[in-house]
XYZ file of C-alpha atoms in Angstrom:
584
model
C 0.000 0.000 0.000
C 1.108 3.568 -0.626
C 1.069 6.495 1.754
C 1.120 9.068 -1.030
C -1.757 11.481 -0.462
C -4.697 11.090 -2.819
C -4.398 14.726 -3.870
C -0.757 14.130 -4.816
C -1.779 11.098 -6.871
C -4.394 13.191 -8.671
C -1.852 15.948 -9.362
C 0.543 13.432 -10.931
C -2.206 12.116 -13.185
C -3.384 15.574 -14.247
C 0.169 16.739 -14.884
C 0.786 13.723 -17.105
C -2.441 14.399 -19.008
C -1.489 18.062 -19.452
C 1.840 17.002 -20.928
C -0.055 15.190 -23.664
C -2.230 18.217 -24.415
C 0.148 21.195 -24.126
C 3.160 22.247 -26.214
C 6.519 20.967 -24.946
C 7.530 24.361 -23.544
C 4.507 24.262 -21.179
C 4.963 20.659 -20.086
C 5.701 21.684 -16.503
C 2.529 23.742 -16.121
C 0.914 23.637 -12.684
C -2.196 21.395 -12.799
C -3.746 23.586 -10.041
C -5.526 20.768 -8.207
C -7.624 21.544 -5.135
C -10.530 20.119 -3.175
C -13.942 20.996 -4.545
C -17.560 21.181 -3.395
C -18.661 19.814 -6.772
C -16.432 16.714 -6.861
C -13.549 15.237 -4.912
C -11.055 17.534 -6.634
C -10.981 20.225 -9.263
C -8.118 20.897 -11.704
C -7.910 24.461 -12.982
C -4.675 24.199 -14.947
C -6.422 24.713 -18.290
C -7.458 28.235 -17.300
C -3.916 29.110 -16.223
C -2.297 28.192 -19.571
C -5.046 29.080 -22.045
C -3.617 32.486 -22.941
C -0.152 31.055 -23.591
C -1.570 28.265 -25.750
C -3.930 30.528 -27.664
C -6.941 28.304 -27.066
C -10.051 28.536 -24.950
C -9.698 26.945 -21.487
C -12.733 24.773 -22.126
C -11.289 23.246 -25.303
C -8.047 22.436 -23.446
C -10.082 20.898 -20.629
C -12.047 18.755 -23.100
C -8.793 17.311 -24.431
C -7.429 16.930 -20.916
C -10.182 14.647 -19.626
C -9.409 12.109 -22.342
C -6.203 11.294 -20.429
C -8.007 10.912 -17.082
C -10.336 7.923 -17.542
C -9.803 6.671 -13.939
C -11.125 9.848 -12.370
C -14.572 10.267 -13.889
C -13.331 13.585 -15.241
C -15.905 16.147 -16.360
C -15.540 19.672 -17.727
C -17.389 22.370 -15.819
C -17.899 26.055 -16.500
C -15.263 27.887 -18.526
C -12.661 25.125 -18.194
C -12.669 23.564 -14.737
C -12.111 19.812 -14.623
C -14.010 17.966 -11.871
C -12.389 14.734 -10.691
C -13.759 11.860 -8.597
C -11.491 9.136 -7.231
C -12.553 5.502 -7.074
C -13.920 4.163 -3.788
C -11.086 1.670 -3.368
C -8.518 4.490 -3.583
C -10.083 6.195 -0.560
C -10.346 2.965 1.436
C -6.743 2.083 0.603
C -5.590 5.459 1.900
C -7.600 4.990 5.111
C -6.107 1.540 5.670
C -2.582 2.767 5.052
C -2.826 5.764 7.378
C -4.692 3.891 10.111
C -1.891 1.329 10.427
C 1.009 3.796 10.144
C 2.706 5.212 13.251
C 2.880 8.645 11.607
C -0.575 8.536 10.014
C 1.061 8.534 6.598
C 2.853 11.837 7.233
C 6.334 11.924 5.698
C 9.332 14.052 6.743
C 9.597 16.486 3.827
C 11.755 18.973 5.750
C 14.381 16.451 6.832
C 17.861 18.015 6.827
C 16.585 21.574 7.284
C 17.880 23.489 10.331
C 15.393 25.957 11.792
C 15.961 28.354 14.700
C 12.798 29.741 16.299
C 13.101 32.802 18.576
C 9.936 33.165 20.655
C 8.322 34.190 23.963
C 11.165 36.469 25.218
C 9.940 37.716 28.617
C 11.988 40.104 30.756
C 13.801 39.119 33.926
C 12.237 40.470 37.141
C 8.929 41.095 35.396
C 5.834 38.929 35.249
C 4.760 37.285 32.031
C 1.644 39.034 30.779
C -0.843 38.971 27.935
C 1.767 40.548 25.660
C 3.788 37.312 25.833
C 0.876 35.037 24.977
C 0.913 35.227 21.198
C 4.662 34.883 20.760
C 4.708 31.897 23.124
C 1.842 29.899 21.621
C 2.484 30.755 17.954
C 6.200 30.064 18.258
C 5.602 26.798 20.081
C 3.111 25.560 17.478
C 5.594 26.323 14.697
C 8.348 24.496 16.588
C 6.151 21.414 16.973
C 5.029 21.290 13.333
C 8.498 21.911 11.887
C 9.882 19.180 14.142
C 7.107 16.771 13.127
C 7.900 17.292 9.448
C 11.561 16.469 9.996
C 13.297 19.811 10.568
C 16.155 20.028 13.068
C 14.651 22.717 15.310
C 16.500 24.900 17.824
C 14.275 26.734 20.285
C 15.596 30.046 21.608
C 14.006 32.157 24.331
C 15.785 35.504 24.014
C 15.006 36.843 27.487
C 15.737 40.409 28.542
C 18.361 39.945 31.259
C 20.717 42.862 30.724
C 20.661 46.649 30.760
C 20.078 49.743 32.854
C 17.015 48.324 34.599
C 19.175 45.794 36.441
C 21.505 48.417 37.823
C 18.437 50.267 39.038
C 16.809 47.228 40.656
C 20.027 45.843 42.146
C 20.850 49.245 43.641
C 17.394 49.504 45.169
C 17.671 46.036 46.714
C 21.129 46.899 48.023
C 19.817 50.033 49.720
C 16.778 48.228 51.173
C 18.168 45.050 52.779
C 14.913 44.635 54.687
C 13.175 43.629 51.452
C 12.820 39.844 51.227
C 11.857 38.993 47.669
C 13.248 35.476 47.320
C 11.628 32.161 48.155
C 8.047 33.317 47.643
C 7.219 30.735 45.014
C 4.762 31.970 42.403
C 4.577 35.314 44.211
C 8.283 36.020 43.724
C 7.686 37.631 40.342
C 4.871 39.724 41.759
C 7.227 40.984 44.423
C 9.967 41.746 41.887
C 7.528 43.430 39.537
C 6.391 45.734 42.341
C 9.962 46.428 43.451
C 10.937 47.285 39.887
C 8.152 49.855 39.682
C 9.168 51.406 43.000
C 12.813 51.520 41.916
C 11.818 53.067 38.601
C 9.863 55.794 40.369
C 12.850 56.585 42.579
C 15.181 56.503 39.567
C 13.101 59.138 37.792
C 12.592 61.305 40.885
C 16.018 61.178 42.534
C 19.026 62.160 40.396
C 21.451 60.841 43.011
C 19.789 57.422 43.022
C 19.842 57.435 39.226
C 23.598 58.066 39.285
C 24.137 55.283 41.804
C 22.058 52.958 39.598
C 24.129 53.777 36.528
C 27.266 53.072 38.503
C 25.798 49.691 39.380
C 25.258 48.985 35.672
C 28.954 49.662 35.113
C 29.782 47.342 38.012
C 27.606 44.624 36.474
C 29.279 45.018 33.101
C 32.707 44.927 34.763
C 31.876 41.663 36.531
C 31.757 42.949 40.116
C 31.212 39.823 42.233
C 28.518 41.192 44.532
C 26.557 42.815 41.732
C 26.793 39.750 39.494
C 25.658 37.494 42.357
C 22.466 39.521 42.857
C 21.886 39.630 39.112
C 22.217 35.859 38.891
C 19.679 35.451 41.681
C 17.245 37.678 39.779
C 17.740 35.685 36.591
C 17.421 32.310 38.321
C 14.218 33.220 40.156
C 12.743 34.692 36.979
C 13.588 31.634 34.918
C 11.896 29.378 37.467
C 8.785 31.537 37.271
C 8.844 31.486 33.470
C 9.147 27.707 33.420
C 6.172 27.388 35.758
C 4.029 29.395 33.331
C 5.319 27.392 30.357
C 4.531 24.108 32.115
C 1.016 25.241 32.878
C 0.450 26.528 29.354
C 2.018 23.484 27.677
C 4.906 25.373 26.092
C 8.021 23.334 25.219
C 10.533 25.985 26.312
C 12.750 24.980 29.242
C 15.956 26.067 30.956
C 18.067 24.801 28.075
C 16.384 27.225 25.688
C 17.053 30.464 27.586
C 19.165 32.736 25.407
C 19.571 35.969 27.362
C 20.779 39.285 26.019
C 23.721 38.951 28.446
C 25.117 36.129 26.321
C 25.962 38.579 23.574
C 27.292 41.442 25.690
C 30.972 40.812 24.979
C 30.459 40.494 21.235
C 28.680 43.840 20.779
C 31.807 46.038 20.493
C 33.015 43.784 17.678
C 29.665 44.105 15.907
C 29.987 47.890 15.946
C 33.646 47.882 14.903
C 33.040 45.593 11.922
C 30.075 47.619 10.687
C 32.061 50.852 10.971
C 35.044 49.315 9.179
C 32.811 48.080 6.361
C 31.183 51.486 5.955
C 27.761 50.039 6.709
C 27.437 52.008 9.939
C 28.570 55.531 10.734
C 28.785 57.877 13.699
C 25.962 60.380 14.075
C 25.793 62.856 16.934
C 27.747 60.518 19.195
C 25.769 57.395 18.278
C 26.571 54.642 15.766
C 23.779 54.096 13.251
C 23.039 52.376 9.963
C 20.514 53.249 7.295
C 18.427 51.148 4.931
C 17.433 52.341 1.467
C 13.840 53.569 1.202
C 13.304 53.540 4.971
C 12.382 57.109 5.856
C 10.552 58.837 8.667
C 7.382 60.955 8.342
C 9.536 63.979 7.501
C 11.186 62.127 4.618
C 14.542 61.896 6.366
C 16.275 58.488 6.448
C 15.402 56.437 9.531
C 18.465 55.349 11.528
C 18.953 51.907 13.029
C 20.678 52.704 16.317
C 23.412 50.179 16.966
C 25.266 51.991 19.741
C 23.641 54.820 21.692
C 25.154 58.172 22.564
C 25.894 57.060 26.120
C 27.863 54.061 24.871
C 25.103 51.553 25.535
C 23.932 49.205 22.834
C 20.523 49.182 21.199
C 18.434 46.096 20.487
C 19.775 46.151 16.935
C 23.310 45.320 18.070
C 22.116 42.318 20.072
C 19.857 41.108 17.246
C 22.760 41.333 14.810
C 24.908 39.314 17.215
C 22.198 36.647 17.494
C 22.070 36.331 13.722
C 25.800 35.698 13.572
C 25.566 32.991 16.224
C 22.551 31.325 14.640
C 24.221 31.216 11.235
C 27.778 30.365 12.329
C 27.141 28.042 15.295
C 23.703 26.559 14.652
C 24.113 26.495 10.859
C 20.539 27.659 10.455
C 18.816 27.440 7.091
C 15.846 29.376 8.399
C 15.564 31.776 11.354
C 12.109 32.726 12.628
C 11.517 35.692 14.926
C 8.054 35.415 16.480
C 7.595 39.034 17.518
C 4.643 41.430 17.310
C 3.867 43.512 14.243
C 5.139 46.741 15.790
C 8.714 45.510 15.293
C 8.353 45.004 11.532
C 10.513 48.000 10.580
C 13.163 47.060 13.131
C 13.584 43.564 11.715
C 13.501 44.781 8.146
C 16.453 47.041 8.908
C 18.329 44.465 11.004
C 18.048 41.836 8.267
C 19.183 44.397 5.687
C 22.289 45.335 7.690
C 23.111 41.677 8.391
C 22.869 40.851 4.662
C 25.146 43.732 3.703
C 27.652 42.722 6.375
C 27.716 39.152 5.078
C 26.457 37.755 8.378
C 23.170 36.618 6.855
C 23.938 34.712 3.624
C 21.381 34.695 0.838
C 20.812 30.975 1.362
C 19.643 31.592 4.949
C 16.074 32.818 5.287
C 15.420 35.165 8.209
C 11.734 35.887 8.711
C 9.796 38.104 11.056
C 6.722 36.106 12.085
C 4.454 39.026 12.883
C 1.299 38.899 14.970
C -1.425 41.304 16.047
C -2.693 42.418 19.446
C -4.936 40.701 21.990
C -7.984 42.922 22.525
C -10.608 43.086 25.223
C -14.321 42.834 24.478
C -14.319 46.635 24.222
C -12.054 46.385 21.170
C -9.068 47.950 22.961
C -5.771 46.321 24.016
C -6.622 43.847 26.760
C -6.214 45.342 30.259
C -7.557 44.745 33.744
C -10.480 46.871 34.943
C -7.915 49.065 36.667
C -6.156 49.569 33.352
C -3.166 47.372 34.198
C -1.528 44.724 32.038
C -3.133 41.295 32.482
C -0.884 38.554 33.850
C -0.645 35.444 31.713
C -1.424 33.257 34.714
C -4.644 35.231 35.273
C -5.806 34.465 31.727
C -5.517 30.758 32.460
C -7.245 31.218 35.817
C -10.195 32.918 34.116
C -10.480 30.190 31.486
C -10.323 27.422 34.093
C -12.955 29.140 36.239
C -15.291 29.336 33.236
C -14.757 25.660 32.376
C -15.357 24.611 35.977
C -18.621 26.546 35.931
C -19.777 24.665 32.832
C -18.949 21.292 34.405
C -20.856 22.178 37.563
C -23.983 22.779 35.493
C -24.121 19.272 34.034
C -23.856 15.690 35.207
C -20.450 14.268 34.398
C -19.640 11.406 36.770
C -16.061 12.606 37.307
C -14.157 12.417 40.585
C -12.764 15.697 41.889
C -9.283 14.888 40.571
C -10.773 14.078 37.173
C -12.675 17.370 37.198
C -9.442 19.211 37.975
C -7.680 17.417 35.129
C -10.424 18.261 32.630
C -10.504 21.873 33.811
C -6.751 22.273 33.313
C -6.818 20.679 29.856
C -9.833 22.666 28.676
C -8.465 25.915 30.090
C -5.262 25.513 28.076
C -7.246 24.575 24.966
C -9.524 27.587 25.329
C -6.707 30.123 25.607
C -4.288 28.659 23.076
C -6.785 27.717 20.370
C -8.493 31.119 20.488
C -5.118 32.653 19.734
C -3.901 30.134 17.160
C -7.180 29.908 15.277
C -6.925 33.534 14.176
C -4.847 34.765 11.273
C -1.753 35.697 13.240
C -1.287 39.132 11.663
C -4.727 40.258 12.839
C -5.871 41.434 16.270
C -8.380 39.255 18.094
C -10.743 39.635 21.038
C -10.103 37.705 24.252
C -13.624 36.610 25.191
C -13.370 33.817 27.744
C -17.050 32.835 27.542
C -16.750 32.260 23.818
C -13.413 30.471 24.193
C -14.746 27.770 26.519
C -17.836 27.005 24.423
C -18.315 23.316 23.692
C -19.857 24.089 20.307
C -18.471 26.085 17.433
C -14.867 26.497 16.387
C -13.128 26.351 19.773
C -10.362 24.268 21.281
C -12.768 22.855 23.851
C -15.102 21.723 21.060
C -12.224 19.848 19.418
C -11.381 18.211 22.732
C -15.021 17.137 23.082
C -14.953 15.814 19.517
C -11.863 13.752 20.300
C -13.388 12.438 23.542
C -16.550 11.517 21.650
C -14.600 9.403 19.157
C -12.815 7.722 22.060
C -16.175 6.916 23.646
C -17.465 5.397 20.402
C -14.371 3.235 20.081
C -14.651 2.070 23.682
C -18.278 1.091 23.179
C -17.532 -0.624 19.883
C -14.543 -2.629 21.104
C -15.754 -3.248 24.652
C -12.269 -2.294 25.786
C -10.923 0.447 28.021
C -8.375 1.275 25.352
C -9.166 4.123 23.024
C -8.912 1.848 20.013
C -7.876 -1.634 19.185
C -4.360 -2.465 18.084
C -3.270 -1.899 14.517
C -3.663 -5.651 13.958
C -7.397 -5.311 14.659
C -7.903 -2.687 11.962
C -9.341 -4.323 8.877
C -10.417 -2.399 5.800
C -12.303 -3.992 2.935
C -11.343 -1.884 -0.074
C -14.114 -3.374 -2.221
C -16.979 -1.813 -0.262
C -18.813 1.138 -1.795
C -18.379 4.481 -0.014
C -21.209 6.321 1.659
C -20.906 10.058 0.801
C -20.154 10.838 4.470
C -17.466 8.142 4.549
C -15.941 9.584 1.382
C -15.913 13.124 2.795
C -14.279 11.988 6.040
C -11.740 9.783 4.279
C -10.636 12.579 1.968
C -10.246 15.056 4.834
C -8.186 12.539 6.804
C -5.991 12.123 3.731
C -5.185 15.852 3.796
C -3.437 15.901 7.196
C 0.111 16.177 5.866
C -0.895 18.930 3.450
C -2.336 20.915 6.359
C 0.981 20.606 8.201
C 2.933 21.590 5.100
C 0.717 24.651 4.755
C 1.685 25.680 8.287
C 5.427 25.493 7.599
C 5.088 27.120 4.177
C 3.046 30.089 5.417
C 4.017 30.154 9.127
C 0.291 30.299 9.920
C -0.854 27.814 12.601
C -4.500 28.746 11.984
C -4.371 26.515 8.905
C -3.984 23.465 11.150
C -6.773 24.754 13.394
C -9.066 25.052 10.390
C -8.167 21.559 9.246
C -8.944 20.024 12.651
C -12.267 21.844 12.863
C -13.209 20.600 9.385
C -12.201 17.091 10.443
C -14.325 17.210 13.600
C -17.277 18.544 11.603
C -16.896 15.840 8.942
C -16.761 13.165 11.640
C -19.991 14.438 13.194
C -21.729 14.221 9.804
C -20.282 10.766 9.237
C -21.429 9.456 12.606
C -24.904 10.920 12.171
C -25.272 9.265 8.763
C -23.329 6.017 9.235
C -23.993 3.795 12.276
C -20.767 2.379 13.686
C -21.508 0.333 16.804
C -24.644 -1.236 15.310
C -23.092 -1.892 11.902
C -22.020 -5.402 10.999
C -19.260 -7.234 9.195
C -16.915 -5.402 6.842
C -19.011 -2.238 7.023
C -18.522 -2.077 10.786
C -14.806 -2.781 10.445
C -14.317 -0.070 7.828
C -16.175 2.466 9.922
C -14.172 1.587 13.009
C -11.030 2.202 10.966
C -12.347 5.661 10.087
C -13.084 6.293 13.766
C -9.643 5.123 14.885
C -7.899 7.234 12.249
C -9.985 10.284 13.172
C -9.143 9.863 16.871
C -5.422 9.639 16.237
C -5.404 12.500 13.749
C -7.269 14.778 16.161
C -4.941 13.798 19.004
C -1.761 14.360 16.994
C -3.109 17.574 15.461
C -4.050 19.018 18.849
C -0.666 18.019 20.256
C 1.048 19.895 17.423
C -0.862 22.965 18.604
C 0.301 22.270 22.153
C -3.217 21.317 23.265
C -4.018 18.156 25.277
C -6.551 15.671 23.927
C -8.315 13.994 26.884
C -10.100 10.693 26.274
C -13.011 11.811 28.455
C -14.526 15.282 28.771
């Protein structure tokens, strides 16, 4: 049996038929095959080449279908070709995927090295709603790239260096009565508050500001006492970050932290090389670089500040240093920066400078994976009622509270520990899916009541769909296992397909294409859409095609569809970083 997707098989056949119809110079024309509401697939290649051939699309299509006798090919409209695959082709694909450990998904990106820079919270500050999108989008991309065979390096470029640490360390030094360590989850709250107090004093007291700047110099010089306090701040912060990641189901761990401090010693060399190459220049005491066609509102060229007037380094210097490391040490083929849309100009200029300096070779693709803002139900950036930034942990708390409320309103038969487990899983699904299901470049509204709905296009609905399939399989097999072993899956390829079986089988066959779409476009919402379509198709299938009460080969074939749906939903949700409970 073959694991080649049915759509790929159809494309090969249509391409071969086009070769017989078109002039030799157009032999490689794209057959433009896609799923269709009017047939299994539709080939629109005739429309794409008609002008070059000098013939009407319909006449080309009429010739084309002669070479496609196995697909019930018919011409529609101005030159569309509708194609229907044989029933045994669909059943063969179901059988192959149902008995394959990877559901028939290949590793098309094998050998590719991808570095993904995401999340990036700041030391001594709590993770908040502003870190949500980078964390969940970046993590989904990491999972899908890895699943398709890429060698993925995760990097969490945390803010652990700069003036703010001199300020905070100085404040802690002058207030030894403050006990901020060892407070568990509240440690970051304490540090966040202390940072704000220190900031206020920094801005109001010139003497304190001078002492803070001196502490920055001490930190940069490696003063033992200052460095020791800084390390404590970093260590406590990293523990707090990891706790949030564990709760949210984010893969990042202590081995992925890639702080700004790592690059501190290399920054002078970055500046010197850019000056020597004539890419950067001094301007009013600062070192800057310019990019063609990047101008401010007044028409003047916009500078990329690499070293500031006071001798400190801008974000550009650190980002340039990270590019060098990721190209030279990690041998990256592709570098993804999952950062909000507001930084688009910054990355455009950084990539431009790195290319001109030779640090970012043409063969290496550096991409800014932009995303929009999380909004409240009032359509404004999401804040607390007091106008403060919302903590990431609070978002999960709100989602879990809403899920618990739904469970309390219905009979479920769960023990308290099982309720807690379901609440945690559904809370994560609600928050992450609501984010991932949106086109990442657009803003979206954080509406917890809508997110936890068990109907409609939500993560919780997909979890319920998966649990429902598990329940059907348990009832059908009389076993506590979700499904029988692969050896128990039997598919009779000679049986005719019910329309609902056909629709479900063809959607299941498109799993790898959905994953490829994610890596090609860097848009996780494409996988979300696929999983929702799959869950919807399964519901229609189950409503139209009895499974438990069916008999013989029909029952066996339908169980195979159920088992394949369950595994595809589970794997798909996992690639989004969402758990797939067997009971909900």
